[in-house]
Structures are given as C-alpha cells and as structure tokens.
CSV table of C-alpha atoms and ligand atoms in Angstrom, one decimal:
chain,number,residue,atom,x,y,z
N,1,UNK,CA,-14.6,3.1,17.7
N,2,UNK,CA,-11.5,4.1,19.0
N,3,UNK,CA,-10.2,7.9,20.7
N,4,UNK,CA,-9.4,8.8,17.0
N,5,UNK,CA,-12.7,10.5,15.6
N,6,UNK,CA,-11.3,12.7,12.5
N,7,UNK,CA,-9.2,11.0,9.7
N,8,UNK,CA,-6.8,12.6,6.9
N,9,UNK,CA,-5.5,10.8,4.0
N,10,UNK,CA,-3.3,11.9,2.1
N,11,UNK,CA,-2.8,10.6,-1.3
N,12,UNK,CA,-6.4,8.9,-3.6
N,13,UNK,CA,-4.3,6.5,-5.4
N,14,UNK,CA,-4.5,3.0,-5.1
N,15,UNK,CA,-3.8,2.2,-1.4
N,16,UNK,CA,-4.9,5.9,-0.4
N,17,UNK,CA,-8.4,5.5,-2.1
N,18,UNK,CA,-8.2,1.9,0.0
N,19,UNK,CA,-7.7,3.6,3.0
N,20,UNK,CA,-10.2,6.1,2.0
N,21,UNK,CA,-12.6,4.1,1.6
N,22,UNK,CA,-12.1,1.3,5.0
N,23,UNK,CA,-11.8,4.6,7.0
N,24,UNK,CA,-15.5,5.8,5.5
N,25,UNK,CA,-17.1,2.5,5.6
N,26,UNK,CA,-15.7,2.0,9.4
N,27,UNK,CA,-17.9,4.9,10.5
N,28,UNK,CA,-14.9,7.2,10.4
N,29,UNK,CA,-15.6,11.4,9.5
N,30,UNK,CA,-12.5,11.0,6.8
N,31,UNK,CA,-11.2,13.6,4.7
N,32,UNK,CA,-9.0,12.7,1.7
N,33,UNK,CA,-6.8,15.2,-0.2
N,34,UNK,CA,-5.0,14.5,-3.7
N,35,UNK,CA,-2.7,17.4,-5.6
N,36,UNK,CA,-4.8,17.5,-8.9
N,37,UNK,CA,-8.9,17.4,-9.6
N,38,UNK,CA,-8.5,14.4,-11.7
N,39,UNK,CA,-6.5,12.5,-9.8
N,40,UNK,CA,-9.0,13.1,-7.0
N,41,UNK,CA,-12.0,12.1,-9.2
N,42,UNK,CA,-10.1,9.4,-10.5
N,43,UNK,CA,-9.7,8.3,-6.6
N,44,UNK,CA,-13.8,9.0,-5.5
N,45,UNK,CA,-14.9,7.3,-8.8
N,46,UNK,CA,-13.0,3.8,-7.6
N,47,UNK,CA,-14.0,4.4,-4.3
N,48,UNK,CA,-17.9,4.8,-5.5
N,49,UNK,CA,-17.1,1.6,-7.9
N,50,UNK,CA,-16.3,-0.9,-5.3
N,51,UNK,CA,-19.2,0.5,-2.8
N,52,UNK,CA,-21.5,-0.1,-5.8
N,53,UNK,CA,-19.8,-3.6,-6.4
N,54,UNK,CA,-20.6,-4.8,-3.1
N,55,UNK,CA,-23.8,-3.6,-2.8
N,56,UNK,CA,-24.2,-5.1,-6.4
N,57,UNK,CA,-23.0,-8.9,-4.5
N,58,UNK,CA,-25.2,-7.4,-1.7
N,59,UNK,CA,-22.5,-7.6,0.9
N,60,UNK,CA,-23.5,-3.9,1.6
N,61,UNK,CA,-26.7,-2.1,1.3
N,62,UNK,CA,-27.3,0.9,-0.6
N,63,UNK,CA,-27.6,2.5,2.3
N,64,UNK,CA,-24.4,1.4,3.8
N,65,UNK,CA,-22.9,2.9,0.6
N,66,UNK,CA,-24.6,5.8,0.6
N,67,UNK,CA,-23.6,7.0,4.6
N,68,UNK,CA,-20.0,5.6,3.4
N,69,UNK,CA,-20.0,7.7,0.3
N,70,UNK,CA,-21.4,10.9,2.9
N,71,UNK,CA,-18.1,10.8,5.0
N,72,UNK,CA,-16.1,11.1,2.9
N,73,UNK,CA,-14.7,14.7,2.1
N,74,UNK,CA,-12.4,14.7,-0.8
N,75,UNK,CA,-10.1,18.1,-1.3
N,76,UNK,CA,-7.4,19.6,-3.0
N,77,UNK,CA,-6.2,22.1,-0.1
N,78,UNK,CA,-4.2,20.2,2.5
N,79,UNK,CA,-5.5,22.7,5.5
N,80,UNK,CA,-8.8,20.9,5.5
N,81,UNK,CA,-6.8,18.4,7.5
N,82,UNK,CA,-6.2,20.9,10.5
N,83,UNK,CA,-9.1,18.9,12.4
N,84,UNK,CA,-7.8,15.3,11.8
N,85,UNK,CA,-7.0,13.2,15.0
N,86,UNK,CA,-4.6,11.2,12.9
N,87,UNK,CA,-3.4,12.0,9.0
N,88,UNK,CA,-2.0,8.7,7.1
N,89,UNK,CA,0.6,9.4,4.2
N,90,UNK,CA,0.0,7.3,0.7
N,91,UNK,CA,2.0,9.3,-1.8
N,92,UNK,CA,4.9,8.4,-3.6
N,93,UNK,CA,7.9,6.1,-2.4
N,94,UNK,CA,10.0,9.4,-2.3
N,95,UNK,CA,11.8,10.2,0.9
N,96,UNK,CA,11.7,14.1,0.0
N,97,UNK,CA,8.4,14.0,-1.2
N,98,UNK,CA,7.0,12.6,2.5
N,99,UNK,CA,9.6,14.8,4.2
N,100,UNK,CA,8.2,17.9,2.8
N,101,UNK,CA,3.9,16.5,3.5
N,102,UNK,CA,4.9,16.1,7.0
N,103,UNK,CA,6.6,19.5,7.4
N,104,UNK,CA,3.5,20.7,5.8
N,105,UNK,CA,0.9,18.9,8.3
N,106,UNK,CA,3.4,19.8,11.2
N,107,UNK,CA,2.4,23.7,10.4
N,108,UNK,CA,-1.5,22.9,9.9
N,109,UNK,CA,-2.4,19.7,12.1
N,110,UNK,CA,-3.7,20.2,16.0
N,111,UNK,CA,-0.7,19.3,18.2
N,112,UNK,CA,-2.0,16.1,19.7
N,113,UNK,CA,-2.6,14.9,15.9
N,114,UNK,CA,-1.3,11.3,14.9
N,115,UNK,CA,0.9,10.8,11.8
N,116,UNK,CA,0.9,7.8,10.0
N,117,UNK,CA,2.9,6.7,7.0
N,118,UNK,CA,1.8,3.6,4.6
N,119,UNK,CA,5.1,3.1,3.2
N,120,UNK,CA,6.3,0.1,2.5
N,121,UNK,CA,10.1,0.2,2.6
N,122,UNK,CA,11.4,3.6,4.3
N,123,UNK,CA,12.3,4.1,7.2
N,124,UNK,CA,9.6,5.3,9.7
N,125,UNK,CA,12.5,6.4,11.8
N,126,UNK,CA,13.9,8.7,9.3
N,127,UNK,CA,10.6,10.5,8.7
N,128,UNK,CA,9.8,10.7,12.9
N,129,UNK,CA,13.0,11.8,13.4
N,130,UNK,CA,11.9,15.1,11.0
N,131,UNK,CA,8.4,16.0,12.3
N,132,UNK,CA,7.4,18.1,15.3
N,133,UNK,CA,6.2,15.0,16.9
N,134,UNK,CA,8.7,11.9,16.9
N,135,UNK,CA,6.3,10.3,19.9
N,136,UNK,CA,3.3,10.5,17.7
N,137,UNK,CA,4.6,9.1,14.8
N,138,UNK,CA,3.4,5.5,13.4
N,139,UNK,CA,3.8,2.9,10.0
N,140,UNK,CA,0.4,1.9,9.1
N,141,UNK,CA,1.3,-0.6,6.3
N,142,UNK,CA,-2.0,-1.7,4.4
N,143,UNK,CA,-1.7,-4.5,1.5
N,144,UNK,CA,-3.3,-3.9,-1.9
N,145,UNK,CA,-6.4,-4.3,-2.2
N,146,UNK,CA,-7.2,-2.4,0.9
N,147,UNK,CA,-10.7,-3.1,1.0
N,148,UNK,CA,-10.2,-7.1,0.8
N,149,UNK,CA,-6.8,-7.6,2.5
N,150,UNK,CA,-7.2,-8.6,6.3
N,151,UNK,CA,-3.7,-7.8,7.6
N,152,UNK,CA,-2.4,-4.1,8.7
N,153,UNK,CA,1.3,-4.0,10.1
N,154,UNK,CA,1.6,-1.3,12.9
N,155,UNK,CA,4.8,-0.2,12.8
N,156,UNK,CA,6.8,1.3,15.7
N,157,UNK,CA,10.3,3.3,15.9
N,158,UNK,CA,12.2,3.8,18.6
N,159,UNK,CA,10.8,7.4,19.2
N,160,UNK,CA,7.0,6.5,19.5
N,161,UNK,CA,5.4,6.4,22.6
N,162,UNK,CA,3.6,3.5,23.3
N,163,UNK,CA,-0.2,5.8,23.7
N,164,UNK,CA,0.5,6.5,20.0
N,165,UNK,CA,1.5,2.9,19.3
N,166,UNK,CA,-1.8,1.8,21.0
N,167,UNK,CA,-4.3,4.4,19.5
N,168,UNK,CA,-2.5,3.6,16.7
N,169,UNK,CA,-3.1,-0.1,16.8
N,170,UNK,CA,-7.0,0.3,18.0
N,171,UNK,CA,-7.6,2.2,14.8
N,172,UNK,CA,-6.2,-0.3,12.7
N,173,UNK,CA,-8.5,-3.1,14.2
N,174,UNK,CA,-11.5,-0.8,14.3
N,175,UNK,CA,-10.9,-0.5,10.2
N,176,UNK,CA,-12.0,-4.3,10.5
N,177,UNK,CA,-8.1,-5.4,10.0
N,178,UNK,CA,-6.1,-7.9,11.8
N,179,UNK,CA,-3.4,-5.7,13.5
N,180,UNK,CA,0.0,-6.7,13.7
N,181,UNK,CA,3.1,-5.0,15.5
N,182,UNK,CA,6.3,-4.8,14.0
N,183,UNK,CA,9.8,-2.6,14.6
N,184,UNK,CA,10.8,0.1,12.3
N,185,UNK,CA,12.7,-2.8,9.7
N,186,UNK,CA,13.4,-2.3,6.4
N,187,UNK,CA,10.1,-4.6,4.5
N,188,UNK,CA,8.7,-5.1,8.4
N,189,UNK,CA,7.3,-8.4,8.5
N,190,UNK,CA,5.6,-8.8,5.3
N,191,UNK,CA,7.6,-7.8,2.2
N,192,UNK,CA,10.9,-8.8,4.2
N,193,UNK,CA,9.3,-12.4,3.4
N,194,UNK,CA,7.4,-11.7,0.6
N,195,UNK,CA,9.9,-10.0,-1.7
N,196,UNK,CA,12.6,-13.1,-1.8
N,197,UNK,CA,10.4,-15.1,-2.7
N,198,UNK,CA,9.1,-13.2,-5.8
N,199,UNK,CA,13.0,-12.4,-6.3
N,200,UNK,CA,13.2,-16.2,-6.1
N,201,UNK,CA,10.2,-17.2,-8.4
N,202,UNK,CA,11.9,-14.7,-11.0
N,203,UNK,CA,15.2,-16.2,-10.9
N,204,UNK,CA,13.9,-19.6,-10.9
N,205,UNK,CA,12.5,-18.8,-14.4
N,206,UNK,CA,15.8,-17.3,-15.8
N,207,UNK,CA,17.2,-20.5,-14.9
N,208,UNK,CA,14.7,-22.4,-16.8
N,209,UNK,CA,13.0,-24.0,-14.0
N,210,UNK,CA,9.6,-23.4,-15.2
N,211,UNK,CA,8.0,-21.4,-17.5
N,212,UNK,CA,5.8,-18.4,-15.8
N,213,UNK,CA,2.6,-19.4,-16.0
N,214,UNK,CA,3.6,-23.2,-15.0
N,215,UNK,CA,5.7,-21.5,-12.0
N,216,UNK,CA,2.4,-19.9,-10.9
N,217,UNK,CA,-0.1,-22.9,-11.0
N,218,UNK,CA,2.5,-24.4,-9.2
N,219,UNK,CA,2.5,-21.7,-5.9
N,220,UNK,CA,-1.6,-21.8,-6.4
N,221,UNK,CA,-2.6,-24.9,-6.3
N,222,UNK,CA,1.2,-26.5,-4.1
N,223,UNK,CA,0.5,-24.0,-1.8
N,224,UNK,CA,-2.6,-22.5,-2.0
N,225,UNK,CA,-1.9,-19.0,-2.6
N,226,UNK,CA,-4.8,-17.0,-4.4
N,227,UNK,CA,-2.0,-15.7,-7.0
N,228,UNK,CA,1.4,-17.2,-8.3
N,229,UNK,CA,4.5,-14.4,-7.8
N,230,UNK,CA,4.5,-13.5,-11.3
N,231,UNK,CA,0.6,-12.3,-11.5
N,232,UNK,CA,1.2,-10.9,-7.6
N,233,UNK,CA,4.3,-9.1,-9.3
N,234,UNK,CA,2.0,-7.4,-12.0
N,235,UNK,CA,-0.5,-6.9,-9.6
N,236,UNK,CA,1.5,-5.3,-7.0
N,237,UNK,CA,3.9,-3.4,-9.7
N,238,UNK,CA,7.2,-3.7,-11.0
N,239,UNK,CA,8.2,-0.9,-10.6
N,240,UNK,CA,7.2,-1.1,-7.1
N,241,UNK,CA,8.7,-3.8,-6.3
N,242,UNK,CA,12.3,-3.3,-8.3
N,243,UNK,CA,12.4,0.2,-6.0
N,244,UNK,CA,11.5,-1.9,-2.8
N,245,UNK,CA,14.2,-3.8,-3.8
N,246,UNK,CA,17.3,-1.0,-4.1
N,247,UNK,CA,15.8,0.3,-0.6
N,248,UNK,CA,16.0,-3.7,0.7
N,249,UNK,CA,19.2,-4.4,-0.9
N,250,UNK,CA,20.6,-1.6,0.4
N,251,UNK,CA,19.5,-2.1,4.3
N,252,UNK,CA,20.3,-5.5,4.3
N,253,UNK,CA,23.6,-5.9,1.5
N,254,UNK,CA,22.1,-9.6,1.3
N,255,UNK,CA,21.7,-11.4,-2.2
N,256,UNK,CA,18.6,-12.7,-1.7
N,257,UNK,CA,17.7,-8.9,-2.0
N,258,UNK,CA,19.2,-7.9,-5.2
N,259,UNK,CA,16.9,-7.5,-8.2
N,260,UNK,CA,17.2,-10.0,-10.7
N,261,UNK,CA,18.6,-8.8,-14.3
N,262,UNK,CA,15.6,-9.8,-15.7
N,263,UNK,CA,13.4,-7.3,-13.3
N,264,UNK,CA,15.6,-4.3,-13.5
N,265,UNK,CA,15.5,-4.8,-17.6
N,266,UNK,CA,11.7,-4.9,-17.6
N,267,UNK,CA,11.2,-1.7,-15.1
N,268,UNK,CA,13.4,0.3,-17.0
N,269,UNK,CA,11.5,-1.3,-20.7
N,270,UNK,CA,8.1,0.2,-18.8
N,271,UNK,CA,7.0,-3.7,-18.4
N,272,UNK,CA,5.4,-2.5,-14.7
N,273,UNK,CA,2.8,-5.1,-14.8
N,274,UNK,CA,-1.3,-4.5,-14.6
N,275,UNK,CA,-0.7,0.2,-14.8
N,276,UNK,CA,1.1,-0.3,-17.9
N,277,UNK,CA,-1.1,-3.3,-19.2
N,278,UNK,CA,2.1,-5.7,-20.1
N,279,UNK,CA,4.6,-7.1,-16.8
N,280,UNK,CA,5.3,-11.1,-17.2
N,281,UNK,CA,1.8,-10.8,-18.7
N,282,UNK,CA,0.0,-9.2,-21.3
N,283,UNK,CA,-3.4,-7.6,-20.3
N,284,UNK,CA,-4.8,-6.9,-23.3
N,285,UNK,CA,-7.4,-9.2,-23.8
N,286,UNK,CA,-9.5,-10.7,-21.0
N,287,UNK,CA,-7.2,-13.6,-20.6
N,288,UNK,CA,-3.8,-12.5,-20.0
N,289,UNK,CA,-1.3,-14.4,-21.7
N,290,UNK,CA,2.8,-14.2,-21.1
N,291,UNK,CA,4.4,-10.9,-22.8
N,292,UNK,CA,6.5,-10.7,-25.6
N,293,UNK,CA,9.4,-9.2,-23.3
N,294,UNK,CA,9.4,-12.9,-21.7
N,295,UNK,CA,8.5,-14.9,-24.6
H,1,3HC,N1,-10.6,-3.3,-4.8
H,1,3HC,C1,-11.6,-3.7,-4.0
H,1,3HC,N2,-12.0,-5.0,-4.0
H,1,3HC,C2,-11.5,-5.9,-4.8
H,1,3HC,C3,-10.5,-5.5,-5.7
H,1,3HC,C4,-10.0,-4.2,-5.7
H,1,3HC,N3,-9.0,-3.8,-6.5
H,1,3HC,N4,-10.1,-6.6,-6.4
H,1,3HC,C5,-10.9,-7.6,-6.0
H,1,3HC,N5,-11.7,-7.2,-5.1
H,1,3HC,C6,-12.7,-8.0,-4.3
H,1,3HC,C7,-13.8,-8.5,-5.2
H,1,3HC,O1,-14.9,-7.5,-5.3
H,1,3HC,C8,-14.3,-9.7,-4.4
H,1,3HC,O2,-15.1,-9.3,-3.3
H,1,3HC,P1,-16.2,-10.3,-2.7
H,1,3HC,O3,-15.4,-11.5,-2.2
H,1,3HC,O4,-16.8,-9.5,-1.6
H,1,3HC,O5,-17.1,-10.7,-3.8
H,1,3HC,C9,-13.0,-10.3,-3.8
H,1,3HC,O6,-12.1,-9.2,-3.8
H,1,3HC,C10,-12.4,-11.4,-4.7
H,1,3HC,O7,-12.2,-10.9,-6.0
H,1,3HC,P2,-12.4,-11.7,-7.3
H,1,3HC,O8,-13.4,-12.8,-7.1
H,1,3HC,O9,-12.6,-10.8,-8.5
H,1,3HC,O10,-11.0,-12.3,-7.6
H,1,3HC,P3,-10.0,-13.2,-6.8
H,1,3HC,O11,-10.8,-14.2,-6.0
H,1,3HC,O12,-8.9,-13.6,-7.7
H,1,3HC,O13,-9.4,-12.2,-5.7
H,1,3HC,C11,-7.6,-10.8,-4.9
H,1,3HC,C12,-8.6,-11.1,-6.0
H,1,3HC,C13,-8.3,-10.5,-3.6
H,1,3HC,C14,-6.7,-9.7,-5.4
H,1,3HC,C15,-6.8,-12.2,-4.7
H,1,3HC,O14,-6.3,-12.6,-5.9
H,1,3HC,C16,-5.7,-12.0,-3.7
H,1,3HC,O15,-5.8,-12.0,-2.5
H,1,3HC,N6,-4.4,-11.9,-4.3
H,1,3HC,C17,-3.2,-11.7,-3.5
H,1,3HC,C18,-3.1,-10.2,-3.1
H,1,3HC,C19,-1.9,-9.9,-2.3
H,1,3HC,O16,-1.1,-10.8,-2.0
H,1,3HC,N7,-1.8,-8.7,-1.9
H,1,3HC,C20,-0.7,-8.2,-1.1
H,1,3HC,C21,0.3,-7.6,-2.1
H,1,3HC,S1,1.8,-7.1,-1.2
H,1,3HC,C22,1.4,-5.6,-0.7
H,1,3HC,O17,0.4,-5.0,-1.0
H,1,3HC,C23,2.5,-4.9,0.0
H,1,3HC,C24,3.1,-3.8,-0.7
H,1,3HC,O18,4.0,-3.1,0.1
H,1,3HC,C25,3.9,-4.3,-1.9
C-alpha cells in the first residue's frame, strides 16, 4: 500500500467505474462521485457486474467481492472528497469542463491532496498550471478496460515535483498495473503510437487495400493483437478517437494525425462504434457483421 490511503474519483463512466473499481479491489477506502443518480447506478451496477463475473470464473471469491463492493462509497456531492489523499478526474474530454472540477476540488480537498487527471489527449500542463497545486498535479492514463489492461502511463509536467511523481507512480503499481513514466506529450506514449496506426488501418481501407474485417484478421493473427484496429476503433469510440485526433493534429500539424474523411463522416453520421451499437460494425446481433455506412 502506498502513503495514499483515501481515493476520489471523479466521473462512474467507463474508465471512472474502471478506476473505481481497481482502486476498491486494491484495498483502497475509495469514494466515487457522478453528477446524476442514474448515471451513478449505472456506474455501481457495472462495477457489481464484473465483481460478480470474476467470482462467477472464480478468479475472486465472494468474499473478495463483497469487502471490494464495501469500500466503495458512491455520491452525488463532490465535498465527500474533502478527505481524499489523491482525487483522479474521468469526465469528459472538455478542457472547461476539467478546469472548473479542479477549481472545485481546489476549494474542498486537504492541501497536501493529489490531483490526477485520466485524460488522454490534453495537456496536463494546461490544467496544473490552473490549480492551487501545479507541484501536486499528475496524468494517470488508464486503458479501457480498466480492470483487464496491465499498463498505466504516469504522466509528469514540468510543474510536478518529483514526491508527487513518485506517490503518484507507487499508487499506480499498488492498483496491480505496470507503471510507466512519460512527459506531459500530446497522446504520451501510447495513443501517440496507437492512433496512426488506426488512422492508417482506416485509410488503408479507403484505398481498397482490404476489406475491414480481412484488415483485422490480418493485425490478429500477423501480429498477434487481441483485436484488429477497426473492432479496437468501435471498442474504444469514434467519437473518441476522431476528437483525440483534432487535439493530436493540432499539437503535432503532422499528416499521419489528420482524421481520415471516412472517420470524421461516420462521427458526425453518430457511427461511434460499440455506445451507439453500429461503428465499422454492426452490433446488433451477437455476431457483428460490417455496417451499412461501410458496405
Ligand atoms: N470490463 C471488465 N472486464 C472485462 C471487460 C470489461 N469491459 N471486457 C472483458 N473483460 C474481461 C473478461 O471478463 C475476461 O476476464 P478473465 O480473463 O479474467 O476471464 C477477459 O477480460 C477477457 O475477456 P473475453 O474472454 O470476454 O474477451 P477477449 O479475450 O476478447 O478480451 C479484451 C477482451 C480484454 C477487451 C481484449 O480483446 C483486448 O485486450 N482488446 C484490446 C483492448 C485495448 O487495446 N485497449 C486499449 C484501448 S486504447 C485506450 O484505452 C486509450 C484511450 O486513451 C483511447
């Protein structure tokens, strides 16, 4: 266990509930606050699913659940975070949005208090640089899903002081994760990979390389990746990943960057992927099968 002993998260969406839930099951006092009763049910009722699943496969036991499940403190009023040793942010992608949490948790959080933000594209600098506490001010980057993805990117700006970095960093591995430090980059170390290549894989198939699903078995089984960049595309969102895009394009002004046509015309048709049921694919049956917008 490291020095941190409280945690806040704020936002019970996918990647918040994630966090959640790791914090809980890591033996962590966590406290998780969403804007609206539903959404917060909706959170605690995905968290409870996946405890049940695993003790189901018995990878847990009922009573690991159970103590998991009896950490956990979900709540709609942000000052039930006063006590957190460190708060992590998974809201929206919205600069404003994250601007105006931490003003908030500057007002109710104890001084020496960590802030951590899960964002995946904006700049960690940016949102320091507007707190009380630049010093104590992280990225904690987790990958979806939380619960089953190994890697956490620790990210650093120039303002945080290396005691944060390192408390920082020692929660991350005492979550179970394989810890990773990065600078305060636009996409870190991940997505700055990971996103040219699904641009790529996308504008390979406008160009009639492959179909979809062939360009997928061929990244699964040529390269052993547990998901081919269209089904990682739906999985992950298009919408999230055209908006990663615009923030990457507009860091970096490189091509490799820029959003396909094909992309920007399915995020603004609501194609988003798995949320929306239809992306590249079409989840309306158990099989999923390419959609009509790419047929
Ligand atoms: N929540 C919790 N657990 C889940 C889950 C979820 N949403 N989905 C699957 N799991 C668990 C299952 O319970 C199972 O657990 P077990 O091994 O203990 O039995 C395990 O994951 C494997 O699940 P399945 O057998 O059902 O299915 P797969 O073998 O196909 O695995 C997957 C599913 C783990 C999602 C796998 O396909 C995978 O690793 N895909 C790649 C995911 C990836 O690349 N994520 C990173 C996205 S990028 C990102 O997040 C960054 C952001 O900034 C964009």
């Amino acid at each position: 266990m490291s020095e941190i002993q409280r945690v806040g998260v704020v936002g019970c969406g996918l990647m918040g509930g994630g966090i959640a839930q790791v914090s809980a099951q890591a033996g962590y006092p966590t406290i998780v606050r969403e804007v609206d009763q539903s959404a917060l049910d909706r959170g605690i009722q995905g968290i409870q699913k996946n405890l049940d699943r695993a003790v189901a496969k018995e990878k847990i036991s009922e009573e690991d659940r159970d103590a998991a499940m009896g950490r956990l403190t979900p709540t709609l009023d942000l000052g039930d975070l006063e006590e957190c040793d460190i708060v992590i942010e998974a809201i929206i992608e919205n600069l404003d949005a994250k601007h105006e949490l931490f003003d908030s948790l500057g007002e109710i959080c104890k001084a020496p208090a960590i802030f951590a933000s899960n964002t995946s594209s904006l700049s960690i600098t940016e949102m320091a640089a507007r707190t009380d506490r630049p010093d104590r001010f992280v990225g904690l980057h987790f990958f979806s899903p939380v619960p089953v993805m190994k890697l956490l990117e620790v990210v650093r700006c120039g303002q945080t002081s290396e005691e944060t970095f390192k408390a920082a960093f020692a929660f991350g591995e005492s979550l179970g994760k394989s810890a990773i430090a990065c600078r305060d980059n636009t996409g870190f170390v991940v997505n700055r990979l990971l996103v040219p290549y699904m641009l790529d894989a996308i504008r390979a198939y406008e160009q009639g390389v492959g179909s979809i699903p062939d360009i997928d078995t061929g990244m699964r089984f040529g390269c052993g990746h547990p998901m081919g960049p269209f089904t990682l595309g739906d999985f992950v969102g298009l919408d999230t990943l055209y908006h990663i895009t615009g923030i990457m394009y507009d860091e970096y002004k490189e091509a490799r960057y820029a959003a396909p046509s094909l992309l920007k015309r399915m995020f603004l048709a609501g194609y988003h992927g798995r949320k929306t049921g239809k992306g590249f694919y079409d989840y309306s049956d158990d099989e999923p099968v390419v959609s009509d917008f790419v047929k």
